[in-house]
């Protein structure tokens, strides 16, 4: 019979020709085989887990889990088909299985945490419960599609979360009061600062206005004092001339009275003396009056000049302060620019130094690699030549053309000489053998010279070098 499963179902087929089980959306069910329809739709499981914290304080954890088979994993579907396909998803068996896993993991996790940690880290606590429950459900081929862990609830008689919530609420209310008071303080301080700035600006403008007004008044006062001084000088000069004329007149009158009235000399003298004393007192009083008047006038002038100079000095000081502040600001900006330039130059030098260091490092690595390659080459040659350093040296000298170079150098040294050697002998065979013996006597020094220059020894069939004693 040909069977076809719905969109949210699978066919689980067992029997003849199938080693274990077969999962398919559509298949032929042959004689000797049986099939079961596996429903893959998830189911909601509602629990109220009772757990206990590390302080032995109980609490309730209401939760709703949406759990179903893991459809994207074939191995998980096989596990679910083997373990749970024979039971209804809403049966007490599956419900107790899921509830047991959730309650067990929740209680183990809650027992390792304090109530404060559970309450403050509710999100983290829920996430850890989700992860640990999912880890256990993997062995049944189940997947948690959604987990809604509700707010933690107190067990009757252990109202910890209620008290903790009240504590948090009171702390939040107190913090809100503090924030309101701080905001009010900032507002009042800002208003006072604005008011103070307004008063300072008004005072500065008033001061500048008074300075200008004082300067104008001072200039007018100086002109007025100058005119009054000239008038007073003229009046004093006229009074002096009048007094001098009166004095001359009195003297002449006294002389005429003295000449005319000799009898009345003493009386006239007494009268004149008295008049003179009175006149002197009057003059003295007039002088004092004029002196006080001049003092008052000049003191006023001095006060006005002093105030004017003080305001001018303050204005000059203000201008110098502003100029100094401008120069200081300009110097600070120049210092910042110099600092930025120095940092850029330092960074450039640092990059150049790092690049140079990198090049040196790569060069050193190349030399090390070349030395390692040459060492491997020499070890290989030495092994091929049986470990003989003499054979290795001869091979390298032959391979590098050292002997050819020596021969070329010796040939170049005697090139163009064209030596002619002739051997004459009149004593028969003994003379020829003697000459050959002389040639063989020359060979040891020649071999010694070659050995000193190249380190090579002559073959054994050609003889050996003489030692130091021979």
Coordinates of C-alpha atoms in Angstrom, one line a residue, residues 39-321:
X39 CA 3.1 14.1 14.3
X40 CA 5.7 16.9 14.3
X41 CA 3.6 19.9 15.5
X42 CA 4.8 21.4 18.8
X43 CA 2.8 21.4 22.0
X44 CA 2.5 23.9 24.9
X45 CA 3.3 22.5 28.3
X46 CA 2.3 24.7 31.3
X47 CA 4.1 24.1 34.7
X48 CA 4.5 25.8 38.0
X49 CA 7.9 24.7 39.3
X50 CA 8.5 24.9 43.0
X51 CA 12.2 25.5 43.7
X52 CA 14.4 26.6 46.6
X53 CA 17.3 29.1 46.7
X54 CA 20.7 28.7 48.3
X55 CA 19.3 30.3 51.5
X56 CA 16.6 27.5 51.6
X57 CA 13.9 30.0 50.6
X58 CA 11.2 28.5 48.5
X59 CA 9.5 30.2 45.5
X60 CA 7.3 29.3 42.5
X61 CA 8.4 29.6 38.9
X62 CA 5.4 29.6 36.5
X63 CA 6.5 28.7 33.0
X64 CA 5.0 27.8 29.6
X65 CA 7.3 25.8 27.2
X66 CA 6.5 25.1 23.5
X67 CA 8.2 21.8 22.7
X68 CA 8.2 19.6 19.7
X69 CA 10.5 17.3 17.6
X70 CA 13.6 18.8 16.0
X71 CA 12.6 18.5 12.4
X72 CA 15.8 19.8 10.8
X73 CA 17.9 17.0 12.3
X74 CA 17.4 13.5 11.0
X75 CA 19.2 11.9 14.0
X76 CA 16.9 13.8 16.5
X77 CA 13.8 12.6 14.5
X78 CA 15.0 9.0 14.8
X79 CA 15.5 9.4 18.6
X80 CA 12.0 10.9 18.9
X81 CA 10.5 8.2 16.8
X82 CA 12.1 5.5 18.8
X83 CA 11.4 6.9 22.3
X84 CA 8.2 8.9 22.1
X85 CA 6.3 8.1 18.9
X86 CA 4.2 5.4 20.6
X87 CA 2.8 7.9 23.1
X88 CA 0.5 10.8 22.5
X89 CA 2.1 14.2 22.8
X90 CA -0.6 15.2 25.3
X91 CA -0.4 12.1 27.3
X92 CA 0.7 12.1 31.0
X93 CA 3.8 10.2 30.1
X94 CA 5.2 12.9 27.8
X95 CA 3.9 15.6 30.2
X96 CA 5.6 14.1 33.2
X97 CA 8.8 13.5 31.2
X98 CA 9.1 17.2 30.1
X99 CA 7.9 18.4 33.5
X100 CA 10.5 16.3 35.3
X101 CA 13.3 17.6 33.2
X102 CA 12.3 21.2 33.6
X103 CA 11.7 20.9 37.4
X104 CA 15.0 19.1 37.9
X105 CA 17.2 21.6 36.1
X106 CA 15.4 24.6 37.6
X107 CA 15.8 23.3 41.1
X108 CA 19.5 22.5 40.6
X109 CA 20.2 25.9 39.2
X110 CA 18.1 27.7 41.8
X111 CA 19.9 25.9 44.6
X112 CA 23.3 27.4 43.5
X113 CA 22.0 31.0 43.5
X114 CA 20.8 33.3 46.2
X115 CA 17.4 35.0 46.2
X116 CA 19.0 38.3 45.5
X117 CA 20.9 36.9 42.5
X118 CA 17.7 35.2 41.2
X119 CA 15.6 38.4 41.6
X120 CA 18.1 40.8 40.1
X121 CA 19.3 38.5 37.3
X122 CA 15.9 37.1 36.3
X123 CA 16.7 37.3 32.6
X124 CA 20.0 35.5 33.0
X125 CA 18.3 32.9 35.3
X126 CA 15.6 32.2 32.7
X127 CA 18.3 31.9 30.0
X128 CA 20.3 29.4 32.0
X129 CA 17.1 27.4 32.7
X130 CA 16.3 27.4 29.0
X131 CA 19.8 26.2 28.0
X132 CA 20.0 23.4 30.7
X133 CA 16.5 22.1 29.9
X134 CA 17.3 22.1 26.1
X135 CA 20.5 20.1 26.8
X136 CA 18.5 17.4 28.6
X137 CA 15.7 17.3 25.9
X138 CA 18.3 16.7 23.2
X139 CA 18.6 13.1 24.2
X140 CA 14.8 12.7 23.4
X141 CA 15.1 14.5 20.0
X142 CA 12.9 17.4 21.4
X143 CA 13.5 21.2 20.7
X144 CA 12.2 24.1 22.8
X145 CA 10.6 26.4 20.2
X146 CA 9.6 29.0 22.8
X147 CA 9.9 29.4 26.6
X148 CA 7.9 31.9 28.5
X149 CA 9.1 32.0 32.1
X150 CA 6.7 34.2 34.1
X151 CA 7.5 36.4 37.1
X152 CA 8.8 34.6 40.1
X153 CA 6.1 34.1 42.7
X154 CA 6.4 33.8 46.5
X155 CA 5.3 30.7 48.3
X156 CA 2.5 31.5 50.9
X157 CA 4.3 32.2 54.2
X158 CA 7.5 33.2 52.5
X159 CA 6.8 36.6 50.9
X160 CA 10.4 37.4 50.0
X161 CA 9.8 38.8 46.5
X162 CA 7.0 41.1 47.9
X163 CA 9.3 42.6 50.5
X164 CA 12.1 42.8 48.0
X165 CA 9.8 44.6 45.5
X166 CA 8.7 47.0 48.3
X167 CA 12.3 47.7 49.1
X168 CA 13.1 48.3 45.4
X169 CA 10.0 50.5 45.1
X170 CA 11.1 52.6 48.2
X171 CA 14.6 52.9 46.9
X172 CA 13.3 54.1 43.5
X173 CA 11.0 56.6 45.2
X174 CA 13.8 57.9 47.3
X175 CA 16.1 58.1 44.3
X176 CA 13.3 60.0 42.5
X177 CA 13.1 62.4 45.3
X178 CA 16.8 62.9 45.2
X179 CA 16.7 63.4 41.5
X180 CA 13.9 66.0 41.8
X181 CA 15.8 67.8 44.5
X182 CA 18.9 67.8 42.5
X183 CA 17.1 69.0 39.4
X184 CA 15.5 71.8 41.5
X185 CA 18.8 72.7 42.9
X186 CA 20.3 72.9 39.4
X187 CA 17.4 75.0 38.2
X188 CA 17.8 77.5 41.1
X189 CA 21.6 77.6 40.7
X190 CA 21.2 78.1 37.0
X191 CA 18.7 80.9 37.6
X192 CA 21.0 82.6 40.1
X193 CA 23.9 82.2 37.7
X194 CA 21.9 83.8 34.9
X195 CA 20.8 86.6 37.3
X196 CA 24.4 87.1 38.5
X197 CA 25.6 87.2 34.9
X198 CA 22.9 89.8 34.0
X199 CA 23.9 91.9 37.0
X200 CA 27.6 91.6 36.1
X201 CA 27.0 92.6 32.5
X202 CA 24.8 95.5 33.7
X203 CA 27.4 96.6 36.2
X204 CA 30.1 96.4 33.6
X205 CA 28.1 98.5 31.2
X206 CA 27.3 101.0 34.0
X207 CA 30.9 101.2 34.9
X208 CA 31.9 101.8 31.3
X209 CA 29.2 104.5 31.0
X210 CA 30.4 106.1 34.3
X211 CA 34.0 106.1 33.0
X212 CA 33.0 107.8 29.8
X213 CA 30.8 110.3 31.7
X214 CA 33.5 110.9 34.3
X215 CA 36.0 111.5 31.5
X216 CA 33.6 114.1 29.9
X217 CA 32.8 115.7 33.3
X218 CA 36.5 115.8 34.1
X219 CA 37.3 117.5 30.9
X220 CA 34.6 120.1 31.5
X221 CA 35.7 120.5 35.1
X222 CA 39.3 121.1 34.0
X223 CA 38.2 123.8 31.7
X224 CA 36.0 125.4 34.3
X225 CA 38.8 125.3 36.9
X226 CA 41.2 126.7 34.4
X227 CA 38.9 129.7 33.8
X228 CA 38.2 130.2 37.5
X229 CA 41.9 130.1 38.3
X230 CA 42.7 132.8 35.8
X231 CA 39.8 135.0 37.1
X232 CA 41.0 134.5 40.7
X233 CA 44.5 135.4 39.8
X234 CA 43.3 138.6 38.1
X235 CA 41.2 139.4 41.2
X236 CA 44.1 138.8 43.5
X237 CA 46.3 141.0 41.5
X238 CA 43.7 143.8 41.6
X239 CA 43.2 143.4 45.3
X240 CA 47.0 143.5 45.8
X241 CA 47.2 146.7 43.8
X242 CA 44.3 148.2 45.8
X243 CA 45.9 147.2 49.1
X244 CA 49.2 148.6 47.9
X245 CA 47.5 151.9 46.9
X246 CA 45.6 152.1 50.2
X247 CA 48.8 151.5 52.1
X248 CA 50.6 154.3 50.3
X249 CA 47.6 156.5 50.9
X250 CA 47.6 155.7 54.6
X251 CA 51.3 156.3 54.9
X252 CA 51.0 159.7 53.2
X253 CA 48.0 160.5 55.4
X254 CA 49.9 159.5 58.5
X255 CA 52.8 161.7 57.5
X256 CA 50.6 164.6 56.8
X257 CA 48.7 164.1 60.0
X258 CA 52.0 163.8 61.9
X259 CA 53.3 166.9 60.4
X260 CA 50.0 168.8 60.9
X261 CA 49.2 167.5 64.2
X262 CA 52.3 167.0 66.3
X263 CA 50.3 167.2 69.4
X264 CA 48.1 164.4 68.4
X265 CA 51.0 162.1 67.5
X266 CA 50.5 159.6 70.2
X267 CA 46.7 159.4 69.6
X268 CA 47.1 159.2 65.9
X269 CA 49.9 156.6 66.4
X270 CA 47.7 154.6 68.7
X271 CA 44.8 154.9 66.2
X272 CA 47.1 154.0 63.3
X273 CA 48.5 151.0 65.2
X274 CA 45.1 149.8 66.1
X275 CA 43.9 150.3 62.6
X276 CA 46.9 148.5 61.3
X277 CA 46.3 145.5 63.7
X278 CA 42.7 145.4 62.7
X279 CA 43.6 145.7 59.0
X280 CA 46.2 142.9 59.5
X281 CA 43.6 140.7 61.1
X282 CA 41.2 141.4 58.3
X283 CA 43.9 140.7 55.7
X284 CA 44.8 137.5 57.5
X285 CA 41.2 136.4 57.6
X286 CA 40.9 137.2 53.9
X287 CA 44.0 135.3 53.2
X288 CA 42.8 132.3 55.1
X289 CA 39.4 132.5 53.3
X290 CA 41.1 132.6 49.9
X291 CA 43.5 129.8 51.0
X292 CA 40.6 127.5 52.0
X293 CA 38.7 128.3 48.8
X294 CA 41.8 127.5 46.7
X295 CA 42.3 124.3 48.7
X296 CA 38.7 123.2 48.1
X297 CA 38.9 124.0 44.4
X298 CA 42.3 122.3 43.9
X299 CA 41.3 119.3 46.1
X300 CA 38.1 118.8 43.9
X301 CA 40.3 119.0 40.8
X302 CA 42.7 116.5 42.3
X303 CA 39.9 114.1 43.2
X304 CA 38.4 114.4 39.8
X305 CA 41.9 113.8 38.2
X306 CA 42.5 110.8 40.5
X307 CA 39.1 109.2 39.7
X308 CA 39.8 109.8 36.0
X309 CA 43.3 108.3 36.2
X310 CA 42.0 105.3 38.1
X311 CA 39.3 104.6 35.5
X312 CA 41.8 105.1 32.7
X313 CA 44.2 102.7 34.5
X314 CA 41.4 100.2 35.0
X315 CA 40.5 100.4 31.3
X316 CA 44.2 100.0 30.2
X317 CA 44.5 97.0 32.6
X318 CA 41.3 95.5 31.1
X319 CA 42.6 95.9 27.6
X320 CA 46.0 94.4 28.6
X321 CA 44.2 91.4 30.3

